[in-house]
PDB file of C-alpha atoms in Angstrom:
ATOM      1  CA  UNK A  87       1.795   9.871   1.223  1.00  0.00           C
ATOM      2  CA  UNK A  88       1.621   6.879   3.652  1.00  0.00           C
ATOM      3  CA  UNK A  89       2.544   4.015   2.341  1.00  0.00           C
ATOM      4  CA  UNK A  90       0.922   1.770   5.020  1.00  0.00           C
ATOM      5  CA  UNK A  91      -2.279   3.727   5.863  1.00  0.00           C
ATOM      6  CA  UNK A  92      -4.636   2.442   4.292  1.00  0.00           C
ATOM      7  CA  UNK A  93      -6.671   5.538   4.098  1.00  0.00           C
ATOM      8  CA  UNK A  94      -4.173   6.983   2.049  1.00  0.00           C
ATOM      9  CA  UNK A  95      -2.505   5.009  -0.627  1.00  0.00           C
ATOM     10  CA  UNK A  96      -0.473   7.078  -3.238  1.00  0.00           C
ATOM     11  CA  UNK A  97       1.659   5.476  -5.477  1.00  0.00           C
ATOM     12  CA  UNK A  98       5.728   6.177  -4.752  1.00  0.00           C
ATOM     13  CA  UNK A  99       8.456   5.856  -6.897  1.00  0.00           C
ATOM     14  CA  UNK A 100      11.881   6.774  -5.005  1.00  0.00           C
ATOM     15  CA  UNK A 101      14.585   8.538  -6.325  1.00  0.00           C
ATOM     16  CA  UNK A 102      17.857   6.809  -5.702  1.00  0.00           C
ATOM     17  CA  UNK A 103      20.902   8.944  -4.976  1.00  0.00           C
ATOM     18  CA  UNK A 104      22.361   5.474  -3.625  1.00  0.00           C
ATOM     19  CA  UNK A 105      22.627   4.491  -7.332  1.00  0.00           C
ATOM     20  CA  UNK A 106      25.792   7.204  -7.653  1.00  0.00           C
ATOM     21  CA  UNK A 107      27.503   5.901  -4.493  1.00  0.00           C
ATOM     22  CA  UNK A 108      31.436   4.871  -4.736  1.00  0.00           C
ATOM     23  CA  UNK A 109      31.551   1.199  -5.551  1.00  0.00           C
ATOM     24  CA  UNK A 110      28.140   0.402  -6.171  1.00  0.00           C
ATOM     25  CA  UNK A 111      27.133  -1.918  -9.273  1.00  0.00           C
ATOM     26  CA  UNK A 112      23.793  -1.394 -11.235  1.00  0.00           C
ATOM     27  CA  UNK A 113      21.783  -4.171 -13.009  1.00  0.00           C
ATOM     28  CA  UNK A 114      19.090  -2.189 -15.155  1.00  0.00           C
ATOM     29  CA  UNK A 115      17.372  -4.015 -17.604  1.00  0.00           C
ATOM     30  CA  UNK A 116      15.020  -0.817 -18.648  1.00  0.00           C
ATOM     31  CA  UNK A 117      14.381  -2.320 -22.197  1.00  0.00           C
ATOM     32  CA  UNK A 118      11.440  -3.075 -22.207  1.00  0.00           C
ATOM     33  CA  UNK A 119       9.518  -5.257 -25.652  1.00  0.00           C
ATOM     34  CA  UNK A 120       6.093  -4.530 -25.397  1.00  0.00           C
ATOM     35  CA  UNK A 121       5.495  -7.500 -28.295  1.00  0.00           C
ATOM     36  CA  UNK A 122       7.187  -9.431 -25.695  1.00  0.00           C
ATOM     37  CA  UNK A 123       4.756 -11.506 -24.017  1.00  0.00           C
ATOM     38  CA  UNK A 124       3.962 -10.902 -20.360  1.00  0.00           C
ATOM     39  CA  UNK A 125       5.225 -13.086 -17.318  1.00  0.00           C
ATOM     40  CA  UNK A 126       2.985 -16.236 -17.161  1.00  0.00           C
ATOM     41  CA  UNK A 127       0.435 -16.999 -14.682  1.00  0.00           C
ATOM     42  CA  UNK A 128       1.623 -19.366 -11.918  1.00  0.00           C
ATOM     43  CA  UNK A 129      -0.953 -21.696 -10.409  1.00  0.00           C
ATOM     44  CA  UNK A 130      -1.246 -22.179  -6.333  1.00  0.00           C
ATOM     45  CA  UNK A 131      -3.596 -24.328  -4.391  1.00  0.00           C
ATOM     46  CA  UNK A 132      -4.520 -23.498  -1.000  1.00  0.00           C
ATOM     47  CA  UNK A 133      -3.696 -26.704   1.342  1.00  0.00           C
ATOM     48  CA  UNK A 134      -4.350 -25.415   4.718  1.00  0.00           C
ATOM     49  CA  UNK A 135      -5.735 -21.799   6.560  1.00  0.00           C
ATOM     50  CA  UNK A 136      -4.607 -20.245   9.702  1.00  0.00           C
ATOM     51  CA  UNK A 137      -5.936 -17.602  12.150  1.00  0.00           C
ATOM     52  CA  UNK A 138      -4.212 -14.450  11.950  1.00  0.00           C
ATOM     53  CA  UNK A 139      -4.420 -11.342  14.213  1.00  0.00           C
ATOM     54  CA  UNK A 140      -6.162  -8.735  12.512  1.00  0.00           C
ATOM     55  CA  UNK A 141      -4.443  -6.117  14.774  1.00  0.00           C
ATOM     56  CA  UNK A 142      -1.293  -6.427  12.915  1.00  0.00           C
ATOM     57  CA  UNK A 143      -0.840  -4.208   9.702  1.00  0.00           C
ATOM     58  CA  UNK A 144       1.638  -6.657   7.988  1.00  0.00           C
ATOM     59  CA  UNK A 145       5.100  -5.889   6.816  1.00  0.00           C
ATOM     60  CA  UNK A 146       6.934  -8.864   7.160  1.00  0.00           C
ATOM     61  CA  UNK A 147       6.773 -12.849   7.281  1.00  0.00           C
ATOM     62  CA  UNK A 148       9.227 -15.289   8.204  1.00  0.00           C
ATOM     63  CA  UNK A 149      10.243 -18.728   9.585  1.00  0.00           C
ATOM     64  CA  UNK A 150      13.357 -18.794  11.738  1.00  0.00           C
ATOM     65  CA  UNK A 151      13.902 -22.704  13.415  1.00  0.00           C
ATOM     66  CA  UNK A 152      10.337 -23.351  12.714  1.00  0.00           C
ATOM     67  CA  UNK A 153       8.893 -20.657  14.312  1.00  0.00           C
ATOM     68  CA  UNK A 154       7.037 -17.867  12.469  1.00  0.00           C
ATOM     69  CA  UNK A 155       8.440 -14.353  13.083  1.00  0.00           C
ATOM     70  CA  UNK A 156       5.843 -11.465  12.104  1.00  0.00           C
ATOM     71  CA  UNK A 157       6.114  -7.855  11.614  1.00  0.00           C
ATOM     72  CA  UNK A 158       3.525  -5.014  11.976  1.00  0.00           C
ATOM     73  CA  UNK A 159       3.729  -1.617  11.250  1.00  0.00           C
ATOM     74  CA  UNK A 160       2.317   1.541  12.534  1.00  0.00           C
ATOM     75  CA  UNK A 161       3.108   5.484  13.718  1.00  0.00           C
ATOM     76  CA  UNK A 162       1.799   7.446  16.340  1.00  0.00           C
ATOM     77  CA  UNK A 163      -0.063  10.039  14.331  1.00  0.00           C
ATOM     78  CA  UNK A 164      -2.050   7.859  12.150  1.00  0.00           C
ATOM     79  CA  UNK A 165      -1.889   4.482  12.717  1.00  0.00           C
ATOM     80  CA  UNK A 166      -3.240   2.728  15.811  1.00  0.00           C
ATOM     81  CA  UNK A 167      -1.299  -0.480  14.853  1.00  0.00           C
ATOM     82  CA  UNK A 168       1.499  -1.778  16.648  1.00  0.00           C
ATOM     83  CA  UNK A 169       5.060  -1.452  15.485  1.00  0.00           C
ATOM     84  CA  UNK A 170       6.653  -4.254  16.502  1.00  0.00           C
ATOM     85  CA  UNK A 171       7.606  -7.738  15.875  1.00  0.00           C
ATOM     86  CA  UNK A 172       7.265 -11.245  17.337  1.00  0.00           C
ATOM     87  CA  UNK A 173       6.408 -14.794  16.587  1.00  0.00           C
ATOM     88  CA  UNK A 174       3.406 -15.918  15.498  1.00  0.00           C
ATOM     89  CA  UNK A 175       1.044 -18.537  17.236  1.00  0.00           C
ATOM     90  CA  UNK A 176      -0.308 -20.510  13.989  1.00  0.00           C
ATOM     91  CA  UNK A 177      -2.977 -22.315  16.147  1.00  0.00           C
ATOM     92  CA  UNK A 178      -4.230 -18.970  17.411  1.00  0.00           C
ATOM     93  CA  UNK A 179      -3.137 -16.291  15.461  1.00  0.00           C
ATOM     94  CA  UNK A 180      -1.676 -14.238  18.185  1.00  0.00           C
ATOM     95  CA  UNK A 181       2.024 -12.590  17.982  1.00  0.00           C
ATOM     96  CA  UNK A 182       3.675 -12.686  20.995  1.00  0.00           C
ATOM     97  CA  UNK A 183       5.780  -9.464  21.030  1.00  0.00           C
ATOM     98  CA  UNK A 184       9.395  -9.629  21.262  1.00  0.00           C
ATOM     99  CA  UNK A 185      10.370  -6.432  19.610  1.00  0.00           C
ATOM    100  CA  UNK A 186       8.387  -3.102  20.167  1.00  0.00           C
ATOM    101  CA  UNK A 187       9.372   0.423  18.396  1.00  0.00           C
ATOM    102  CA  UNK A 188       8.718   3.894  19.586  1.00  0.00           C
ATOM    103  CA  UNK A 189       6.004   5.140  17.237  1.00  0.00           C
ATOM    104  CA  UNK A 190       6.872   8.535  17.596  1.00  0.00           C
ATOM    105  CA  UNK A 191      10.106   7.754  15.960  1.00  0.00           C
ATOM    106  CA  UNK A 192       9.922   4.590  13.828  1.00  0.00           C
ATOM    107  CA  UNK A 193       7.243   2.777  11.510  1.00  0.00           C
ATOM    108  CA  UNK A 194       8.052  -0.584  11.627  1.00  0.00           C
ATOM    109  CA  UNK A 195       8.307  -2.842   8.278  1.00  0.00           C
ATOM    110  CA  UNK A 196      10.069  -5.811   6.383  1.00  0.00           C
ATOM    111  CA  UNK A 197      12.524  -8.633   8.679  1.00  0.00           C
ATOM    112  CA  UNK A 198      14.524 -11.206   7.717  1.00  0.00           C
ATOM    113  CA  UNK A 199      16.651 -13.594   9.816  1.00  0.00           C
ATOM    114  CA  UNK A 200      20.662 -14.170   8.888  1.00  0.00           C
ATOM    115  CA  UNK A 201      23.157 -15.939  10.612  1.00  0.00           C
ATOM    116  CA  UNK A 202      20.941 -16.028  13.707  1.00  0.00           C
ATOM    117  CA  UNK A 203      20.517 -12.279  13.810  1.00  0.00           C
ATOM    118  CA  UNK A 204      17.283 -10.321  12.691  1.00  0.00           C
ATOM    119  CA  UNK A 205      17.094  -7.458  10.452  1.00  0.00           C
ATOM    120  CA  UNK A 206      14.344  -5.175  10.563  1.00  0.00           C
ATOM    121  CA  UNK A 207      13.689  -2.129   8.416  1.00  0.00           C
ATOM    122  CA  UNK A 208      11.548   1.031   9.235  1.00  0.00           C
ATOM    123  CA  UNK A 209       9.666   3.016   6.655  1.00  0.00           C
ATOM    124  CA  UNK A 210      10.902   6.563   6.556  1.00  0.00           C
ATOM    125  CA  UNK A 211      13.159   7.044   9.027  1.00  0.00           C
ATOM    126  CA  UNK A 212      16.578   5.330   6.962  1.00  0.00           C
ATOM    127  CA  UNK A 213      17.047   3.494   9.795  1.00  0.00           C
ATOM    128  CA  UNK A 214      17.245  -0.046  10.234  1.00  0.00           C
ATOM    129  CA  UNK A 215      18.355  -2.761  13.128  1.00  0.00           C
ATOM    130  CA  UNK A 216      19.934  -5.456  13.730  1.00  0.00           C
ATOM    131  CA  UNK A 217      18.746  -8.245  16.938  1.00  0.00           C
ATOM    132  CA  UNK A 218      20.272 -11.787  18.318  1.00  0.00           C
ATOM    133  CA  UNK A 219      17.810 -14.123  16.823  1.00  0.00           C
ATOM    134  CA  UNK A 220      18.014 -16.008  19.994  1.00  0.00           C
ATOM    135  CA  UNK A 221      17.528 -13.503  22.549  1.00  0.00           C
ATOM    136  CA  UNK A 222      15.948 -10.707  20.399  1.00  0.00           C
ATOM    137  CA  UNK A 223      18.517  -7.928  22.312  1.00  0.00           C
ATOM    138  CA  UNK A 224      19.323  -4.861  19.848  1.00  0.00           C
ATOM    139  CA  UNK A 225      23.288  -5.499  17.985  1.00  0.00           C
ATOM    140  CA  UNK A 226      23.200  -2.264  16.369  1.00  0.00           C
ATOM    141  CA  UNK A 227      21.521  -0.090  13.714  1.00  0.00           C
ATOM    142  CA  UNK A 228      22.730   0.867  10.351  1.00  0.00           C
ATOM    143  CA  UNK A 229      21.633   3.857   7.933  1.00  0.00           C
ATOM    144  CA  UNK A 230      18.863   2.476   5.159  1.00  0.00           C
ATOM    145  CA  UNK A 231      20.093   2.895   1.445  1.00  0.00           C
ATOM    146  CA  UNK A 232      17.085   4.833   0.717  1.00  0.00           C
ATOM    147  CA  UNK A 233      14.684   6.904   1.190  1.00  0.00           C
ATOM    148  CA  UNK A 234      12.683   4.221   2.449  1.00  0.00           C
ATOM    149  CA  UNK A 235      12.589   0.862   4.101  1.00  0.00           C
ATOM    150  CA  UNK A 236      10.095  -2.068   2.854  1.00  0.00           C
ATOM    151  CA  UNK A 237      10.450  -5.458   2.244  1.00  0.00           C
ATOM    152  CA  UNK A 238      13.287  -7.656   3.088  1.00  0.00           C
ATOM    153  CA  UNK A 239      15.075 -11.470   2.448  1.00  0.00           C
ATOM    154  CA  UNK A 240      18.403 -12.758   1.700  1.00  0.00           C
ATOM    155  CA  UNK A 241      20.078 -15.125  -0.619  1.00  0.00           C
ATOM    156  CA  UNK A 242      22.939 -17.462   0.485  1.00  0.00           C
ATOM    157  CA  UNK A 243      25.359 -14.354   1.070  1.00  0.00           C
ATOM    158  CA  UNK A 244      23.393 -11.034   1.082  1.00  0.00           C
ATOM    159  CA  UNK A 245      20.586  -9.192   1.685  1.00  0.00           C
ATOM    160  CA  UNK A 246      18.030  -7.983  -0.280  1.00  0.00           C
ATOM    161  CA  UNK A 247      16.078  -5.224   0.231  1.00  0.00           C
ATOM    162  CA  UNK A 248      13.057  -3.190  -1.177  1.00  0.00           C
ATOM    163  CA  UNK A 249      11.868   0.666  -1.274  1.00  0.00           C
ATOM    164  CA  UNK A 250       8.368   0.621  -3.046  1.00  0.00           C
ATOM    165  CA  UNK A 251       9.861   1.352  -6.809  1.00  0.00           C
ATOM    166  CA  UNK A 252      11.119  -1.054  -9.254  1.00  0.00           C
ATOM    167  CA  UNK A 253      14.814  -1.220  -7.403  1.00  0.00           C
ATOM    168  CA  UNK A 254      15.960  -4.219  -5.398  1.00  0.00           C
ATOM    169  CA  UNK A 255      19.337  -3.672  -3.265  1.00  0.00           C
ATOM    170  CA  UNK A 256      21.658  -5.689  -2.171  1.00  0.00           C
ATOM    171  CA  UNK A 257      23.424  -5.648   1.113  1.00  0.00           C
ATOM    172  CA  UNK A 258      26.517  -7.400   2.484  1.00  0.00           C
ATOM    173  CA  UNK A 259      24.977  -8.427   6.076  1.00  0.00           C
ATOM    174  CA  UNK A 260      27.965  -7.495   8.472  1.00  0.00           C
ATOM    175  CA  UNK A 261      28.681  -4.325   7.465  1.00  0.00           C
ATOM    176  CA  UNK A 262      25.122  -3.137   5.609  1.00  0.00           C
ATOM    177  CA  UNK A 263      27.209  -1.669   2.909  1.00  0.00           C
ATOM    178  CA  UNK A 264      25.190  -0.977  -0.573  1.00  0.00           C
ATOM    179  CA  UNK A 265      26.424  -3.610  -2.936  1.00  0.00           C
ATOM    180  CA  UNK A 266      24.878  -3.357  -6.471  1.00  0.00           C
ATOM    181  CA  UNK A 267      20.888  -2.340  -7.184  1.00  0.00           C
ATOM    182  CA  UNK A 268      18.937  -4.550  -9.133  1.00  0.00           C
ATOM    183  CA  UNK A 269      16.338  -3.117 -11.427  1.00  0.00           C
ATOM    184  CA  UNK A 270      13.122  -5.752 -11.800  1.00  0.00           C
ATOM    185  CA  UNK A 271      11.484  -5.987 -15.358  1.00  0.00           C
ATOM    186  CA  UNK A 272       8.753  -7.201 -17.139  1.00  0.00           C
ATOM    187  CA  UNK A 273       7.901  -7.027 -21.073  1.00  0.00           C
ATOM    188  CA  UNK A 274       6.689  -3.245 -20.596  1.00  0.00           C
ATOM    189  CA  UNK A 275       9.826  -2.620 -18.329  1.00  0.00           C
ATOM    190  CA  UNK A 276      10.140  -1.393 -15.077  1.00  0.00           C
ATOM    191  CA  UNK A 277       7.672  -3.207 -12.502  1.00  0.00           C
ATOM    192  CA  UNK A 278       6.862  -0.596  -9.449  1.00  0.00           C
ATOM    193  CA  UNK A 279       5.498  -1.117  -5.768  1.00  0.00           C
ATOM    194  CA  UNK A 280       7.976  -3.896  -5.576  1.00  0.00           C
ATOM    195  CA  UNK A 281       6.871  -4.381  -1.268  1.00  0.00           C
ATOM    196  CA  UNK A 282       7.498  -7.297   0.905  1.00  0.00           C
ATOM    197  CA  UNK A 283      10.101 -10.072  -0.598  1.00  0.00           C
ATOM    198  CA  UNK A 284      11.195 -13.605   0.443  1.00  0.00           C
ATOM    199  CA  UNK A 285      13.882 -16.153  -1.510  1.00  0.00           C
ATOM    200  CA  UNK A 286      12.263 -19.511  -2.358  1.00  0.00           C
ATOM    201  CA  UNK A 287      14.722 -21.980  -4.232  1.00  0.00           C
ATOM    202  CA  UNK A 288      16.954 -19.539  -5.835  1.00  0.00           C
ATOM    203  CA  UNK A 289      13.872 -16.619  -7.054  1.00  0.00           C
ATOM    204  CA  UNK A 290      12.798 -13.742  -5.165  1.00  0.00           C
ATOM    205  CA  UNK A 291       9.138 -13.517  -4.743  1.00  0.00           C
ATOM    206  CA  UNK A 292       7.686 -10.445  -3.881  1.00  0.00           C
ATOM    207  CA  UNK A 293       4.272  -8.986  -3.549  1.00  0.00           C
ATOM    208  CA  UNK A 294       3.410  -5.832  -5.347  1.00  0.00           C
ATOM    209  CA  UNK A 295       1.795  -2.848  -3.096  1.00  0.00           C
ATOM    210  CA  UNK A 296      -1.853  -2.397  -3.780  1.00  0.00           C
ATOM    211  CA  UNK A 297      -2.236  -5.531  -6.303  1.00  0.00           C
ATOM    212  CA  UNK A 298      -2.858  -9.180  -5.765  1.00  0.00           C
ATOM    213  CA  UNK A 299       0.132 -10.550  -7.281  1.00  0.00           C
ATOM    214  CA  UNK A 300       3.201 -12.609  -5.786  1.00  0.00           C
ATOM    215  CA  UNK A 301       6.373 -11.937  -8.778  1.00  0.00           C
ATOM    216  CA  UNK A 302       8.202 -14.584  -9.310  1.00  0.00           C
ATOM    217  CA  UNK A 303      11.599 -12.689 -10.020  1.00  0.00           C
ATOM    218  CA  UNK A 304      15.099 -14.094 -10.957  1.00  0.00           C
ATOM    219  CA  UNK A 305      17.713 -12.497  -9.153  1.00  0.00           C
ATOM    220  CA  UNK A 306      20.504 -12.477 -12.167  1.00  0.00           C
ATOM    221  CA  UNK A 307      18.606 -10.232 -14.214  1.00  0.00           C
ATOM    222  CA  UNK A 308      15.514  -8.638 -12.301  1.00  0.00           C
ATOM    223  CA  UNK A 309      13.084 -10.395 -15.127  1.00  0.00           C
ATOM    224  CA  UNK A 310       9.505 -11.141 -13.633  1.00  0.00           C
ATOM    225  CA  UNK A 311       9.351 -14.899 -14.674  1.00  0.00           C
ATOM    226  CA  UNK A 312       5.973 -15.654 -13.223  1.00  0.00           C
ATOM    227  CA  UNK A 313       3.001 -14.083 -11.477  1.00  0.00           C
ATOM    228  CA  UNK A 314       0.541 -15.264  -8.699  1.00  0.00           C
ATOM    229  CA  UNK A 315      -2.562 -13.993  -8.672  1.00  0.00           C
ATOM    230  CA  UNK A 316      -4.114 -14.080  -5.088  1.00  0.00           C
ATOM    231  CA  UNK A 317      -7.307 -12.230  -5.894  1.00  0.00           C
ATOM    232  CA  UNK A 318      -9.702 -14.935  -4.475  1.00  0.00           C
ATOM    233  CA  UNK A 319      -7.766 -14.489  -1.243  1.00  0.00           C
ATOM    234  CA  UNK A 320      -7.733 -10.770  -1.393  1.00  0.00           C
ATOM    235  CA  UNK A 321     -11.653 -11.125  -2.122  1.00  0.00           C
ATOM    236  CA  UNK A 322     -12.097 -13.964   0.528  1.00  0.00           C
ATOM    237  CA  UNK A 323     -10.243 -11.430   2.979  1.00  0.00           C
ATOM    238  CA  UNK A 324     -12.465  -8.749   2.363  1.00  0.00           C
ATOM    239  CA  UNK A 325     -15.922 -10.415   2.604  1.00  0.00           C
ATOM    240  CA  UNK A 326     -14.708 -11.930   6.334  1.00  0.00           C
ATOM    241  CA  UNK A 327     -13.365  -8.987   8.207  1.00  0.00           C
ATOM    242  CA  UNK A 328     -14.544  -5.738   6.712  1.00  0.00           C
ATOM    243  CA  UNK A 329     -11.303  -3.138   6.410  1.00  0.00           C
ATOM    244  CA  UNK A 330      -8.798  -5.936   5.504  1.00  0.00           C
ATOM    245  CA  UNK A 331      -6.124  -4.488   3.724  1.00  0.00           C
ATOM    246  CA  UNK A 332      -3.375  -5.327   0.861  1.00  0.00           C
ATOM    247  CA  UNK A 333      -2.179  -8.401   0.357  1.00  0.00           C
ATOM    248  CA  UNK A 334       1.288  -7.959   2.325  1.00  0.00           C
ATOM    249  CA  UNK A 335       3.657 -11.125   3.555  1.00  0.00           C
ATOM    250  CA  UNK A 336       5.121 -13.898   2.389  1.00  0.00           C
ATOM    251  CA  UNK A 337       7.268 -17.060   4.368  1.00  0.00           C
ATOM    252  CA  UNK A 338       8.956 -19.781   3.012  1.00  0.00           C
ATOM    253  CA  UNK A 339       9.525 -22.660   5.478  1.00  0.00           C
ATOM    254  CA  UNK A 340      12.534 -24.680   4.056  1.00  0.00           C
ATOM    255  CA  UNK A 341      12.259 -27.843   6.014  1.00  0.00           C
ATOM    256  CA  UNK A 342       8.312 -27.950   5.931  1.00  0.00           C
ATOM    257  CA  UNK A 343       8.598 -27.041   2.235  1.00  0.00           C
ATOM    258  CA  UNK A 344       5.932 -24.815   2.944  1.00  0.00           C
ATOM    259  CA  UNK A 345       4.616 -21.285   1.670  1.00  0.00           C
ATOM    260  CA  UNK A 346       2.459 -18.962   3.992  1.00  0.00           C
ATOM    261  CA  UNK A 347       1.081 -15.637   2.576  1.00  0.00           C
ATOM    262  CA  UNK A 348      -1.423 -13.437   3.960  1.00  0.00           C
ATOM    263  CA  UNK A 349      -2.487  -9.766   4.137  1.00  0.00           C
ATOM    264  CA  UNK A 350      -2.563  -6.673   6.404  1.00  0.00           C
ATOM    265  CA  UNK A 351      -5.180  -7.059   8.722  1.00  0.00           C
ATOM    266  CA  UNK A 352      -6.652 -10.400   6.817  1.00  0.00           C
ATOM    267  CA  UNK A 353      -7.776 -12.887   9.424  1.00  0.00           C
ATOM    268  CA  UNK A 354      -6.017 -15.974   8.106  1.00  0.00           C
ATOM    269  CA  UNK A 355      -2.961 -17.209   6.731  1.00  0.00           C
ATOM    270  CA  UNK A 356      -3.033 -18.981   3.905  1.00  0.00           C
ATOM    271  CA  UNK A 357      -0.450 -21.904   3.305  1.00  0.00           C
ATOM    272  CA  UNK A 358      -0.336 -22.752  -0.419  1.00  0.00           C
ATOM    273  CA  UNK A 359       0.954 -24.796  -2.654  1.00  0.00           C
ATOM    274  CA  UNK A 360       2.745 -23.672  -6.600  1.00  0.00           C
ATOM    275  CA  UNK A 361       1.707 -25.932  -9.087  1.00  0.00           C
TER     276      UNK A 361
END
């Protein structure tokens, strides 16, 4: 299965030996009411469009001082996109790179930035690093809680981290360590393919691999509390560049008070606005 080819899209749900680890806290809310009604439909505008390059297979989105930061992902064998990150030139779409993996080794995916240092996870390979935000030099790497790396964000002390099933996990951000997993629920129960993530006003949003909806999910009980539904985007997407992929990356711009999402291999960047 390959997660990020798009010629090959399986669905994934991870098993999670982490979840027996010394120390570590669990937050499952598994009981699901199916008479319960489902999360309701959150309304977005789009206020403004922005090239993007439709070389990069999208695994990450972020604004760091203003500047967006964007991650791509691809592997040696069967992707021809880069794996790498950089920042993002909004006026012409073009990343320059700061950050380049070896593809033989590592598939690039979700960043965040933290205290002025950059955390970047890679897809299969349980490892992750850690870069000077300033400088982009490597600080160190650290061992992935999981069998996989996806999407990544942080709260005001932690951060949070994906896998592709219905687990969120935390992580203290100096020493990596696993600090409690966070199941996310709807009315049916668990919610799967939870992918790239980003923490707007106290919720995690996250997109959902291989649908068009944003969650809207609150992070002191994993309950979906709202859904986006991008489809006109996803659509738009499609009928410009032929091969644009899943919707895949979301950045939240504090002092703008701006949201940017877009899509792997889409050519624009969408900034919208939640009613």
């Amino acid at each position: 299965m390959k997660k990020k080819v798009p010629f090959a899209a399986i669905v994934l749900l991870t098993t999670l030996a982490a979840c027996n680890e010394s120390g570590t806290n669990t937050t499952d809310n598994t009981s699901g009411n199916s008479a319960a009604p489902p999360p309701p439909t959150i309304q977005y505008a789009v206020v403004n469009k922005f090239p993007h390059d439709t070389s990069y297979f999208t695994e990450g989105l972020e604004f760091y001082k203003g500047q967006l930061l964007e991650s791509s992902g691809g592997n040696a064998d069967e992707s021809p996109y880069p794996s790498e990150f950089g920042i993002a030139d909004l006026k012409t779409g073009k990343v320059a790179t700061k950050v380049q993996l070896d593809k033989t080794k590592y598939f690039g995916e979700g960043i965040t930035v933290f205290n002025d240092k950059i955390y970047q996870l890679t897809w299969t390979s349980q490892v992750g690093f850690v870069y000077d935000a300033n400088t982009f030099k490597k600080i160190k790497e650290f061992k992935i809680p999981a069998k996989e790396g996806w999407g990544l964000t942080h709260d005001s002390a932690n951060l949070i981290m994906s896998d592709g099933s219905s687990n969120l996990y935390y992580l203290t951000p100096d020493s990596l360590k696993l600090l409690n997993i966070l199941r996310v629920t709807d009315n049916s129960g668990p919610v799967p393919n939870i992918n790239e993530l980003e923490y707007i006003n106290g919720y995690i949003y996250a997109n959902q691999w291989e649908t068009p909806y944003i969650l809207k999910i609150d992070p002191a009980t994993g309950k979906i509390v709202g859904r986006l539904n991008l489809e006109n985007l996803q659509k738009e997407a499609s009928s410009l560049r032929p091969g644009a992929d899943v919707l895949n990356g979301i950045a939240f711009d504090s002092a703008g008070n701006k949201i940017l999402v877009t899509g792997k291999r889409w050519p624009y960047i969408y900034e919208i606005k939640m009613q």
